[in-house]
PDB file of C-alpha atoms in Angstrom:
ATOM      1  CA  UNK A   1      93.013 130.086 112.691  1.00 87.00           C
ATOM      2  CA  UNK A   2      93.284 132.461 109.776  1.00 93.00           C
ATOM      3  CA  UNK A   3      91.540 131.113 106.671  1.00 96.00           C
ATOM      4  CA  UNK A   4      92.448 132.085 103.119  1.00 97.00           C
ATOM      5  CA  UNK A   5      90.741 131.812  99.728  1.00 97.00           C
ATOM      6  CA  UNK A   6      91.738 128.668  97.839  1.00 98.00           C
ATOM      7  CA  UNK A   7      92.169 130.136  94.385  1.00 97.00           C
ATOM      8  CA  UNK A   8      89.054 130.186  92.221  1.00 96.00           C
ATOM      9  CA  UNK A   9      87.386 127.256  94.008  1.00 97.00           C
ATOM     10  CA  UNK A  10      85.343 129.260  96.505  1.00 97.00           C
ATOM     11  CA  UNK A  11      86.854 127.287  99.400  1.00 98.00           C
ATOM     12  CA  UNK A  12      88.410 128.955 102.416  1.00 97.00           C
ATOM     13  CA  UNK A  13      91.226 126.923 103.892  1.00 98.00           C
ATOM     14  CA  UNK A  14      93.256 127.105 107.074  1.00 98.00           C
ATOM     15  CA  UNK A  15      96.528 128.997 106.723  1.00 98.00           C
ATOM     16  CA  UNK A  16      98.409 125.862 107.758  1.00 98.00           C
ATOM     17  CA  UNK A  17      97.553 122.336 106.664  1.00 98.00           C
ATOM     18  CA  UNK A  18      98.387 118.896 108.043  1.00 97.00           C
ATOM     19  CA  UNK A  19     100.984 117.160 105.863  1.00 95.00           C
ATOM     20  CA  UNK A  20     100.699 113.361 105.959  1.00 95.00           C
ATOM     21  CA  UNK A  21     103.843 112.560 103.973  1.00 90.00           C
ATOM     22  CA  UNK A  22     107.079 110.715 104.508  1.00 81.00           C
ATOM     23  CA  UNK A  23     109.043 113.740 105.755  1.00 77.00           C
ATOM     24  CA  UNK A  24     106.920 114.089 108.881  1.00 72.00           C
ATOM     25  CA  UNK A  25     105.970 110.446 108.788  1.00 88.00           C
ATOM     26  CA  UNK A  26     103.488 110.235 111.654  1.00 94.00           C
ATOM     27  CA  UNK A  27     100.735 108.670 109.550  1.00 95.00           C
ATOM     28  CA  UNK A  28     103.187 106.172 108.092  1.00 93.00           C
ATOM     29  CA  UNK A  29     105.355 105.159 111.047  1.00 90.00           C
ATOM     30  CA  UNK A  30     103.688 106.571 114.170  1.00 91.00           C
ATOM     31  CA  UNK A  31     101.535 104.715 116.672  1.00 93.00           C
ATOM     32  CA  UNK A  32      97.778 105.141 116.591  1.00 94.00           C
ATOM     33  CA  UNK A  33      97.563 107.029 119.894  1.00 96.00           C
ATOM     34  CA  UNK A  34      99.924 109.743 118.632  1.00 96.00           C
ATOM     35  CA  UNK A  35      98.102 109.878 115.307  1.00 96.00           C
ATOM     36  CA  UNK A  36      94.747 110.372 117.020  1.00 97.00           C
ATOM     37  CA  UNK A  37      96.162 113.049 119.313  1.00 97.00           C
ATOM     38  CA  UNK A  38      97.756 114.933 116.423  1.00 97.00           C
ATOM     39  CA  UNK A  39      94.584 114.893 114.336  1.00 98.00           C
ATOM     40  CA  UNK A  40      92.519 116.015 117.329  1.00 98.00           C
ATOM     41  CA  UNK A  41      94.925 118.882 118.062  1.00 98.00           C
ATOM     42  CA  UNK A  42      94.818 119.946 114.424  1.00 98.00           C
ATOM     43  CA  UNK A  43      91.037 119.966 114.176  1.00 98.00           C
ATOM     44  CA  UNK A  44      90.648 121.718 117.535  1.00 98.00           C
ATOM     45  CA  UNK A  45      93.172 124.326 116.388  1.00 98.00           C
ATOM     46  CA  UNK A  46      91.237 125.115 113.222  1.00 98.00           C
ATOM     47  CA  UNK A  47      93.241 123.159 110.653  1.00 98.00           C
ATOM     48  CA  UNK A  48      90.762 122.073 107.993  1.00 98.00           C
ATOM     49  CA  UNK A  49      93.051 120.529 105.347  1.00 98.00           C
ATOM     50  CA  UNK A  50      94.836 117.167 105.326  1.00 98.00           C
ATOM     51  CA  UNK A  51      97.169 116.312 102.460  1.00 97.00           C
ATOM     52  CA  UNK A  52      98.275 112.785 101.550  1.00 97.00           C
ATOM     53  CA  UNK A  53      99.297 110.695  98.515  1.00 96.00           C
ATOM     54  CA  UNK A  54      99.472 107.139  97.244  1.00 96.00           C
ATOM     55  CA  UNK A  55     103.271 107.437  97.304  1.00 93.00           C
ATOM     56  CA  UNK A  56     103.377 108.146 101.034  1.00 92.00           C
ATOM     57  CA  UNK A  57     104.219 104.721 102.446  1.00 91.00           C
ATOM     58  CA  UNK A  58     102.687 102.922  99.450  1.00 92.00           C
ATOM     59  CA  UNK A  59      99.195 103.841 100.603  1.00 94.00           C
ATOM     60  CA  UNK A  60      99.830 103.593 104.358  1.00 95.00           C
ATOM     61  CA  UNK A  61      99.300 107.322 104.862  1.00 96.00           C
ATOM     62  CA  UNK A  62      95.966 107.277 103.011  1.00 97.00           C
ATOM     63  CA  UNK A  63      94.779 104.226 104.951  1.00 96.00           C
ATOM     64  CA  UNK A  64      95.713 105.758 108.300  1.00 96.00           C
ATOM     65  CA  UNK A  65      94.083 109.078 107.421  1.00 97.00           C
ATOM     66  CA  UNK A  66      90.908 107.314 106.314  1.00 97.00           C
ATOM     67  CA  UNK A  67      90.663 105.475 109.610  1.00 97.00           C
ATOM     68  CA  UNK A  68      91.410 108.579 111.676  1.00 97.00           C
ATOM     69  CA  UNK A  69      88.933 110.861 109.926  1.00 97.00           C
ATOM     70  CA  UNK A  70      86.223 108.220 110.126  1.00 96.00           C
ATOM     71  CA  UNK A  71      86.461 108.528 113.920  1.00 96.00           C
ATOM     72  CA  UNK A  72      85.880 112.296 114.147  1.00 96.00           C
ATOM     73  CA  UNK A  73      82.689 114.338 113.664  1.00 96.00           C
ATOM     74  CA  UNK A  74      84.411 116.964 111.512  1.00 96.00           C
ATOM     75  CA  UNK A  75      84.669 116.617 107.739  1.00 96.00           C
ATOM     76  CA  UNK A  76      87.873 118.430 106.741  1.00 97.00           C
ATOM     77  CA  UNK A  77      89.166 118.909 103.235  1.00 98.00           C
ATOM     78  CA  UNK A  78      91.364 116.080 101.953  1.00 98.00           C
ATOM     79  CA  UNK A  79      93.803 116.164  99.046  1.00 98.00           C
ATOM     80  CA  UNK A  80      95.672 113.221  97.602  1.00 98.00           C
ATOM     81  CA  UNK A  81      97.885 112.644  94.585  1.00 97.00           C
ATOM     82  CA  UNK A  82      98.450 110.321  91.663  1.00 97.00           C
ATOM     83  CA  UNK A  83     101.759 109.383  90.053  1.00 97.00           C
ATOM     84  CA  UNK A  84     101.410 108.153  86.487  1.00 96.00           C
ATOM     85  CA  UNK A  85     103.843 106.023  84.508  1.00 94.00           C
ATOM     86  CA  UNK A  86     104.187 107.501  81.015  1.00 92.00           C
ATOM     87  CA  UNK A  87     105.634 104.211  79.718  1.00 90.00           C
ATOM     88  CA  UNK A  88     102.348 102.424  80.482  1.00 91.00           C
ATOM     89  CA  UNK A  89     100.213 104.762  78.377  1.00 88.00           C
ATOM     90  CA  UNK A  90      96.495 105.436  78.981  1.00 95.00           C
ATOM     91  CA  UNK A  91      97.154 108.238  81.440  1.00 96.00           C
ATOM     92  CA  UNK A  92      93.436 108.894  82.121  1.00 97.00           C
ATOM     93  CA  UNK A  93      92.968 105.198  82.882  1.00 97.00           C
ATOM     94  CA  UNK A  94      95.909 105.239  85.279  1.00 97.00           C
ATOM     95  CA  UNK A  95      94.427 108.242  87.063  1.00 98.00           C
ATOM     96  CA  UNK A  96      91.041 106.579  87.536  1.00 97.00           C
ATOM     97  CA  UNK A  97      92.650 103.348  88.718  1.00 97.00           C
ATOM     98  CA  UNK A  98      94.868 105.153  91.222  1.00 97.00           C
ATOM     99  CA  UNK A  99      92.046 107.303  92.560  1.00 98.00           C
ATOM    100  CA  UNK A 100      89.813 104.253  93.039  1.00 98.00           C
ATOM    101  CA  UNK A 101      92.452 102.764  95.320  1.00 97.00           C
ATOM    102  CA  UNK A 102      92.916 106.070  97.148  1.00 98.00           C
ATOM    103  CA  UNK A 103      89.199 106.445  97.823  1.00 98.00           C
ATOM    104  CA  UNK A 104      89.008 102.907  99.169  1.00 98.00           C
ATOM    105  CA  UNK A 105      91.893 103.529 101.557  1.00 98.00           C
ATOM    106  CA  UNK A 106      90.568 106.951 102.549  1.00 98.00           C
ATOM    107  CA  UNK A 107      87.073 105.532 103.092  1.00 97.00           C
ATOM    108  CA  UNK A 108      85.594 108.395 101.079  1.00 97.00           C
ATOM    109  CA  UNK A 109      83.422 108.714  98.000  1.00 97.00           C
ATOM    110  CA  UNK A 110      85.459 111.692  96.762  1.00 98.00           C
ATOM    111  CA  UNK A 111      88.413 113.911  97.632  1.00 98.00           C
ATOM    112  CA  UNK A 112      88.587 117.675  97.720  1.00 98.00           C
ATOM    113  CA  UNK A 113      91.582 117.823  95.372  1.00 98.00           C
ATOM    114  CA  UNK A 114      93.348 115.197  93.276  1.00 98.00           C
ATOM    115  CA  UNK A 115      96.802 116.383  92.238  1.00 98.00           C
ATOM    116  CA  UNK A 116      99.378 115.132  89.774  1.00 97.00           C
ATOM    117  CA  UNK A 117     102.497 114.049  91.687  1.00 95.00           C
ATOM    118  CA  UNK A 118     104.919 113.749  88.721  1.00 95.00           C
ATOM    119  CA  UNK A 119     107.486 116.389  87.909  1.00 96.00           C
ATOM    120  CA  UNK A 120     107.072 118.430  84.728  1.00 96.00           C
ATOM    121  CA  UNK A 121     110.064 118.881  82.405  1.00 94.00           C
ATOM    122  CA  UNK A 122     110.683 120.081  78.839  1.00 92.00           C
ATOM    123  CA  UNK A 123     111.196 116.452  77.782  1.00 88.00           C
ATOM    124  CA  UNK A 124     109.578 113.360  79.262  1.00 80.00           C
ATOM    125  CA  UNK A 125     111.879 110.823  80.874  1.00 81.00           C
ATOM    126  CA  UNK A 126     111.460 108.341  83.706  1.00 84.00           C
ATOM    127  CA  UNK A 127     108.532 109.592  85.773  1.00 89.00           C
ATOM    128  CA  UNK A 128     108.902 113.182  84.515  1.00 93.00           C
ATOM    129  CA  UNK A 129     106.219 114.385  82.107  1.00 96.00           C
ATOM    130  CA  UNK A 130     106.448 116.944  79.331  1.00 96.00           C
ATOM    131  CA  UNK A 131     103.712 119.473  78.607  1.00 96.00           C
ATOM    132  CA  UNK A 132     102.207 117.339  75.855  1.00 96.00           C
ATOM    133  CA  UNK A 133     101.599 114.509  78.308  1.00 96.00           C
ATOM    134  CA  UNK A 134     100.177 116.964  80.834  1.00 97.00           C
ATOM    135  CA  UNK A 135      98.015 119.117  78.550  1.00 97.00           C
ATOM    136  CA  UNK A 136      97.672 117.154  75.302  1.00 97.00           C
ATOM    137  CA  UNK A 137      94.859 114.881  74.142  1.00 96.00           C
ATOM    138  CA  UNK A 138      94.326 111.964  76.542  1.00 96.00           C
ATOM    139  CA  UNK A 139      96.905 113.477  78.842  1.00 96.00           C
ATOM    140  CA  UNK A 140      96.909 114.123  82.553  1.00 97.00           C
ATOM    141  CA  UNK A 141      94.649 117.184  82.450  1.00 98.00           C
ATOM    142  CA  UNK A 142      92.049 115.257  80.436  1.00 98.00           C
ATOM    143  CA  UNK A 143      92.191 112.389  82.911  1.00 98.00           C
ATOM    144  CA  UNK A 144      91.892 114.653  85.945  1.00 98.00           C
ATOM    145  CA  UNK A 145      88.987 116.522  84.375  1.00 98.00           C
ATOM    146  CA  UNK A 146      87.172 113.222  83.811  1.00 97.00           C
ATOM    147  CA  UNK A 147      87.348 112.217  87.478  1.00 98.00           C
ATOM    148  CA  UNK A 148      86.220 115.729  88.371  1.00 97.00           C
ATOM    149  CA  UNK A 149      83.230 115.394  86.033  1.00 97.00           C
ATOM    150  CA  UNK A 150      82.365 112.077  87.700  1.00 97.00           C
ATOM    151  CA  UNK A 151      82.303 113.733  91.119  1.00 97.00           C
ATOM    152  CA  UNK A 152      85.270 111.719  92.408  1.00 98.00           C
ATOM    153  CA  UNK A 153      87.332 114.874  92.998  1.00 98.00           C
ATOM    154  CA  UNK A 154      85.894 118.336  93.526  1.00 98.00           C
ATOM    155  CA  UNK A 155      89.016 120.019  92.161  1.00 98.00           C
ATOM    156  CA  UNK A 156      92.242 119.067  90.379  1.00 98.00           C
ATOM    157  CA  UNK A 157      95.840 120.169  90.673  1.00 98.00           C
ATOM    158  CA  UNK A 158      99.484 119.516  89.879  1.00 98.00           C
ATOM    159  CA  UNK A 159     102.912 119.558  91.481  1.00 97.00           C
ATOM    160  CA  UNK A 160     105.017 122.442  90.154  1.00 97.00           C
ATOM    161  CA  UNK A 161     108.404 120.712  90.347  1.00 96.00           C
ATOM    162  CA  UNK A 162     110.908 119.890  87.648  1.00 95.00           C
ATOM    163  CA  UNK A 163     111.442 122.698  85.168  1.00 96.00           C
ATOM    164  CA  UNK A 164     110.081 126.035  86.403  1.00 96.00           C
ATOM    165  CA  UNK A 165     109.101 127.346  82.964  1.00 96.00           C
ATOM    166  CA  UNK A 166     107.309 124.116  82.046  1.00 97.00           C
ATOM    167  CA  UNK A 167     105.481 124.034  85.389  1.00 97.00           C
ATOM    168  CA  UNK A 168     104.479 127.684  84.986  1.00 97.00           C
ATOM    169  CA  UNK A 169     103.193 126.978  81.463  1.00 97.00           C
ATOM    170  CA  UNK A 170     101.071 124.108  82.790  1.00 98.00           C
ATOM    171  CA  UNK A 171      99.582 126.398  85.440  1.00 98.00           C
ATOM    172  CA  UNK A 172      99.073 129.173  82.877  1.00 98.00           C
ATOM    173  CA  UNK A 173      96.832 126.842  80.880  1.00 97.00           C
ATOM    174  CA  UNK A 174      94.153 127.533  83.484  1.00 97.00           C
ATOM    175  CA  UNK A 175      93.111 123.868  83.564  1.00 97.00           C
ATOM    176  CA  UNK A 176      94.152 123.274  87.164  1.00 98.00           C
ATOM    177  CA  UNK A 177      92.551 124.496  90.372  1.00 98.00           C
ATOM    178  CA  UNK A 178      95.656 124.164  92.531  1.00 98.00           C
ATOM    179  CA  UNK A 179      99.413 123.727  92.443  1.00 98.00           C
ATOM    180  CA  UNK A 180     101.871 122.406  94.983  1.00 97.00           C
ATOM    181  CA  UNK A 181     104.770 124.859  95.005  1.00 98.00           C
ATOM    182  CA  UNK A 182     108.217 124.537  96.601  1.00 97.00           C
ATOM    183  CA  UNK A 183     108.747 127.592  98.810  1.00 97.00           C
ATOM    184  CA  UNK A 184     110.876 128.289 101.877  1.00 97.00           C
ATOM    185  CA  UNK A 185     113.219 130.865 103.376  1.00 96.00           C
ATOM    186  CA  UNK A 186     116.260 129.239 101.744  1.00 96.00           C
ATOM    187  CA  UNK A 187     114.639 129.190  98.293  1.00 96.00           C
ATOM    188  CA  UNK A 188     111.680 131.576  97.941  1.00 97.00           C
ATOM    189  CA  UNK A 189     112.240 132.041  94.203  1.00 97.00           C
ATOM    190  CA  UNK A 190     108.818 130.689  93.181  1.00 97.00           C
ATOM    191  CA  UNK A 191     107.296 133.960  94.354  1.00 97.00           C
ATOM    192  CA  UNK A 192     109.826 136.499  93.070  1.00 95.00           C
ATOM    193  CA  UNK A 193     113.055 137.105  91.160  1.00 95.00           C
ATOM    194  CA  UNK A 194     116.157 136.578  93.290  1.00 95.00           C
ATOM    195  CA  UNK A 195     119.222 138.844  93.556  1.00 94.00           C
ATOM    196  CA  UNK A 196     122.033 138.292  91.090  1.00 92.00           C
ATOM    197  CA  UNK A 197     124.361 136.661  93.634  1.00 90.00           C
ATOM    198  CA  UNK A 198     121.784 134.179  94.969  1.00 91.00           C
ATOM    199  CA  UNK A 199     122.371 130.530  94.008  1.00 92.00           C
ATOM    200  CA  UNK A 200     119.847 127.697  93.743  1.00 91.00           C
ATOM    201  CA  UNK A 201     117.284 126.394  91.281  1.00 94.00           C
ATOM    202  CA  UNK A 202     115.207 129.372  90.243  1.00 95.00           C
ATOM    203  CA  UNK A 203     111.482 128.698  90.315  1.00 96.00           C
ATOM    204  CA  UNK A 204     110.601 132.289  89.457  1.00 96.00           C
ATOM    205  CA  UNK A 205     107.332 132.675  87.578  1.00 96.00           C
ATOM    206  CA  UNK A 206     105.407 129.812  89.153  1.00 97.00           C
ATOM    207  CA  UNK A 207     103.412 131.762  91.739  1.00 97.00           C
ATOM    208  CA  UNK A 208     102.905 134.614  89.248  1.00 97.00           C
ATOM    209  CA  UNK A 209     101.307 132.116  86.852  1.00 98.00           C
ATOM    210  CA  UNK A 210      99.124 130.835  89.669  1.00 98.00           C
ATOM    211  CA  UNK A 211      97.985 134.324  90.611  1.00 97.00           C
ATOM    212  CA  UNK A 212      97.207 135.189  86.987  1.00 98.00           C
ATOM    213  CA  UNK A 213      94.939 132.140  86.660  1.00 98.00           C
ATOM    214  CA  UNK A 214      93.571 132.200  90.248  1.00 98.00           C
ATOM    215  CA  UNK A 215      95.174 128.829  90.845  1.00 98.00           C
ATOM    216  CA  UNK A 216      95.449 128.003  94.542  1.00 98.00           C
ATOM    217  CA  UNK A 217      98.970 127.464  95.891  1.00 98.00           C
ATOM    218  CA  UNK A 218      99.801 124.832  98.493  1.00 98.00           C
ATOM    219  CA  UNK A 219     103.287 125.655  99.751  1.00 98.00           C
ATOM    220  CA  UNK A 220     105.408 122.518 100.183  1.00 96.00           C
ATOM    221  CA  UNK A 221     108.805 121.911 101.767  1.00 95.00           C
ATOM    222  CA  UNK A 222     108.496 125.062 103.871  1.00 96.00           C
ATOM    223  CA  UNK A 223     110.978 123.493 106.327  1.00 95.00           C
ATOM    224  CA  UNK A 224     113.136 122.018 103.532  1.00 93.00           C
ATOM    225  CA  UNK A 225     112.675 118.472 104.765  1.00 89.00           C
ATOM    226  CA  UNK A 226     114.024 119.388 108.213  1.00 90.00           C
ATOM    227  CA  UNK A 227     116.993 121.510 107.099  1.00 93.00           C
ATOM    228  CA  UNK A 228     115.233 124.689 108.240  1.00 94.00           C
ATOM    229  CA  UNK A 229     113.655 123.122 111.324  1.00 92.00           C
ATOM    230  CA  UNK A 230     116.846 121.669 112.828  1.00 91.00           C
ATOM    231  CA  UNK A 231     120.455 122.886 113.276  1.00 82.00           C
ATOM    232  CA  UNK A 232     121.619 119.465 112.052  1.00 83.00           C
ATOM    233  CA  UNK A 233     119.490 118.031 109.270  1.00 79.00           C
ATOM    234  CA  UNK A 234     117.885 114.580 109.539  1.00 74.00           C
ATOM    235  CA  UNK A 235     119.994 111.712 108.143  1.00 69.00           C
ATOM    236  CA  UNK A 236     117.628 111.150 105.211  1.00 71.00           C
ATOM    237  CA  UNK A 237     116.640 114.295 103.305  1.00 75.00           C
ATOM    238  CA  UNK A 238     115.575 114.149  99.665  1.00 77.00           C
ATOM    239  CA  UNK A 239     116.208 117.234  97.589  1.00 77.00           C
ATOM    240  CA  UNK A 240     113.157 118.246  95.554  1.00 79.00           C
ATOM    241  CA  UNK A 241     114.785 121.022  93.538  1.00 83.00           C
ATOM    242  CA  UNK A 242     117.416 120.492  90.875  1.00 85.00           C
ATOM    243  CA  UNK A 243     121.138 120.981  91.484  1.00 82.00           C
ATOM    244  CA  UNK A 244     120.609 121.279  95.227  1.00 85.00           C
ATOM    245  CA  UNK A 245     123.159 120.029  97.748  1.00 87.00           C
ATOM    246  CA  UNK A 246     121.943 119.276 101.293  1.00 87.00           C
ATOM    247  CA  UNK A 247     125.207 120.457 102.864  1.00 89.00           C
ATOM    248  CA  UNK A 248     124.927 123.800 101.109  1.00 91.00           C
ATOM    249  CA  UNK A 249     121.241 124.110 102.065  1.00 92.00           C
ATOM    250  CA  UNK A 250     122.143 123.424 105.700  1.00 93.00           C
ATOM    251  CA  UNK A 251     124.817 126.127 105.619  1.00 94.00           C
ATOM    252  CA  UNK A 252     122.395 128.586 104.035  1.00 95.00           C
ATOM    253  CA  UNK A 253     119.768 127.925 106.700  1.00 95.00           C
ATOM    254  CA  UNK A 254     122.349 128.429 109.451  1.00 95.00           C
ATOM    255  CA  UNK A 255     123.384 131.752 107.897  1.00 95.00           C
ATOM    256  CA  UNK A 256     119.760 132.913 107.673  1.00 95.00           C
ATOM    257  CA  UNK A 257     119.086 132.118 111.327  1.00 95.00           C
ATOM    258  CA  UNK A 258     122.293 133.825 112.460  1.00 94.00           C
ATOM    259  CA  UNK A 259     121.119 136.923 110.626  1.00 94.00           C
ATOM    260  CA  UNK A 260     117.580 136.756 112.041  1.00 94.00           C
ATOM    261  CA  UNK A 261     118.525 136.050 115.633  1.00 91.00           C
ATOM    262  CA  UNK A 262     116.050 134.516 118.064  1.00 90.00           C
ATOM    263  CA  UNK A 263     113.330 137.149 118.074  1.00 90.00           C
ATOM    264  CA  UNK A 264     110.741 135.415 115.900  1.00 96.00           C
ATOM    265  CA  UNK A 265     110.223 132.002 117.487  1.00 95.00           C
ATOM    266  CA  UNK A 266     111.834 128.592 117.092  1.00 96.00           C
ATOM    267  CA  UNK A 267     113.394 127.574 113.791  1.00 96.00           C
ATOM    268  CA  UNK A 268     110.310 125.659 112.582  1.00 96.00           C
ATOM    269  CA  UNK A 269     108.045 128.509 113.685  1.00 97.00           C
ATOM    270  CA  UNK A 270     110.141 130.988 111.706  1.00 98.00           C
ATOM    271  CA  UNK A 271     110.079 128.734 108.657  1.00 97.00           C
ATOM    272  CA  UNK A 272     106.307 128.441 108.774  1.00 98.00           C
ATOM    273  CA  UNK A 273     105.841 132.157 109.458  1.00 98.00           C
ATOM    274  CA  UNK A 274     108.056 132.960 106.469  1.00 98.00           C
ATOM    275  CA  UNK A 275     105.800 130.937 104.179  1.00 98.00           C
ATOM    276  CA  UNK A 276     102.735 132.591 105.715  1.00 98.00           C
ATOM    277  CA  UNK A 277     104.245 135.950 104.715  1.00 97.00           C
ATOM    278  CA  UNK A 278     103.829 135.228 101.001  1.00 97.00           C
ATOM    279  CA  UNK A 279     100.506 136.696  99.784  1.00 93.00           C
ATOM    280  CA  UNK A 280     100.355 134.259  96.857  1.00 94.00           C
ATOM    281  CA  UNK A 281     100.098 131.178  99.094  1.00 97.00           C
ATOM    282  CA  UNK A 282      96.720 129.692  99.997  1.00 97.00           C
ATOM    283  CA  UNK A 283      97.889 127.223 102.648  1.00 98.00           C
ATOM    284  CA  UNK A 284     101.203 126.115 104.114  1.00 98.00           C
ATOM    285  CA  UNK A 285     101.652 122.333 104.284  1.00 97.00           C
ATOM    286  CA  UNK A 286     103.524 121.294 107.416  1.00 96.00           C
ATOM    287  CA  UNK A 287     104.757 117.713 107.636  1.00 94.00           C
ATOM    288  CA  UNK A 288     103.662 116.217 110.943  1.00 95.00           C
ATOM    289  CA  UNK A 289     105.893 113.686 112.680  1.00 93.00           C
ATOM    290  CA  UNK A 290     104.534 113.986 116.219  1.00 95.00           C
ATOM    291  CA  UNK A 291     101.647 115.669 118.060  1.00 96.00           C
ATOM    292  CA  UNK A 292     104.055 118.412 119.189  1.00 96.00           C
ATOM    293  CA  UNK A 293     104.566 119.381 115.541  1.00 96.00           C
ATOM    294  CA  UNK A 294     100.897 120.343 115.378  1.00 97.00           C
ATOM    295  CA  UNK A 295     101.425 122.603 118.399  1.00 97.00           C
ATOM    296  CA  UNK A 296     104.344 124.258 116.594  1.00 97.00           C
ATOM    297  CA  UNK A 297     102.311 124.802 113.435  1.00 97.00           C
ATOM    298  CA  UNK A 298      99.424 126.289 115.398  1.00 98.00           C
ATOM    299  CA  UNK A 299     101.763 128.561 117.342  1.00 98.00           C
ATOM    300  CA  UNK A 300     103.310 129.805 114.119  1.00 98.00           C
ATOM    301  CA  UNK A 301      99.891 130.382 112.574  1.00 97.00           C
ATOM    302  CA  UNK A 302      98.810 132.353 115.642  1.00 97.00           C
ATOM    303  CA  UNK A 303     101.943 134.526 115.428  1.00 97.00           C
ATOM    304  CA  UNK A 304     101.255 135.157 111.753  1.00 97.00           C
ATOM    305  CA  UNK A 305     103.569 136.338 108.981  1.00 97.00           C
ATOM    306  CA  UNK A 306     107.057 137.543 109.834  1.00 97.00           C
ATOM    307  CA  UNK A 307     107.357 141.300 110.384  1.00 97.00           C
ATOM    308  CA  UNK A 308     108.854 143.535 107.720  1.00 97.00           C
ATOM    309  CA  UNK A 309     112.107 143.911 109.683  1.00 96.00           C
ATOM    310  CA  UNK A 310     112.734 140.167 109.508  1.00 97.00           C
ATOM    311  CA  UNK A 311     111.897 139.993 105.809  1.00 97.00           C
ATOM    312  CA  UNK A 312     114.183 142.960 105.108  1.00 96.00           C
ATOM    313  CA  UNK A 313     117.023 141.211 106.926  1.00 95.00           C
ATOM    314  CA  UNK A 314     116.496 138.129 104.778  1.00 96.00           C
ATOM    315  CA  UNK A 315     116.701 140.285 101.655  1.00 95.00           C
ATOM    316  CA  UNK A 316     120.213 141.265 102.734  1.00 94.00           C
ATOM    317  CA  UNK A 317     121.046 137.598 103.230  1.00 95.00           C
ATOM    318  CA  UNK A 318     119.802 136.704  99.727  1.00 95.00           C
ATOM    319  CA  UNK A 319     121.665 139.594  98.104  1.00 94.00           C
ATOM    320  CA  UNK A 320     124.914 138.293  99.626  1.00 94.00           C
ATOM    321  CA  UNK A 321     124.039 134.638  98.845  1.00 93.00           C
ATOM    322  CA  UNK A 322     123.841 133.841 102.542  1.00 93.00           C
ATOM    323  CA  UNK A 323     127.269 135.237 103.470  1.00 87.00           C
ATOM    324  CA  UNK A 324     125.598 137.762 105.818  1.00 67.00           C
ATOM    325  CA  UNK A 325     125.865 136.505 109.386  1.00 53.00           C
ATOM    326  CA  UNK A 326     128.416 133.839 108.418  1.00 48.00           C
TER     327      UNK A 326
END
C-alpha cells in the first residue's frame, strides 16, 4: 500500500482509507462477521485509516468501529466528526460534549483527527456555519483547538462543503490540520478550474488553499454515493454539492465511462484511481458496504493513479460538458 504525507502532521497514511459512513453502511447495517472480515482485509492490505462520525447511524458506526478495533492487535488512525448546532450556542462546549460520547463509543482515549461536519456558508442558517462561527472567538476552531490541547484529538479538521470560497477561506486560516474535500471524476473542480462549458458546483480553490497551508486532504464522495460505481445509481443518494441533480450526475458518469472504455478496471476501481491521480490528496475515503468493497479499494490502490491517456480523455469530456461519448 502506497502511503502519503498527511499535510503538516508528520503522519503517513494509506492512499485509500476505510469509510464507515452511511453510503457504504457496513458498520451501521452489516452483520458482525462481515464487519470483522472487512476490517481484517483492510488491515492486512495496508489500510491504516478508518473514518467515522457521530452522524453515521446516530453513533452506531462509532460503536461498531470501537468494538472491531478493540479485537485487533493493530492500532490504526481513526478520525471522527462533530456536528454543532449554532442555535444552541457554546460551540466549544458542544464539541467537548460530542467528542466525549464519541470516545466512549470508540473505546479510545483520543482520536487521530476530530473534524467539523457542518457545511460552511457566507451566512449561517440551519446547520450551516459562517466564517465567524468557524474562526471567531469561542467558535469552532477555538473549541477544536481546546480538545487538541487536552490530548483528546491529535489533530483537527473541517468539512469543505457549502460555499467553496468560504470553505477555502477557513482552510487558508491555517488553523486546521485536515479538510474533507468533495472530489470525483464527475466533479473534480476542487483541484482545478474547469472548462467554460462544464456545469456543476465549482469548488475551485479548495485544494489550492489546502496545499498553501499544508492542510491534509481527505477526498470524499469519490464514487459520488454510488453514481460512479454503478450503471444505475442506488435508490437513496444524497447530493452533497449545491444545485446538483442525481439524474444529471448519472448521465455524466455514463458519458465519462463510454469515453474511457473498459481498459482501466471496473467502474469503482476507475473512480478510486481517478482520485488517487490528484497530487493534492492525502488519502481517498472509500465507503465500505461489504468485504468485497475492501478488495476493490485495494485493487485500485495497487493499480495506482490513472494513466495520462485516461486523464486526457476525461479532459475532452469536461470541455464538452460530458457530451463526448454520448
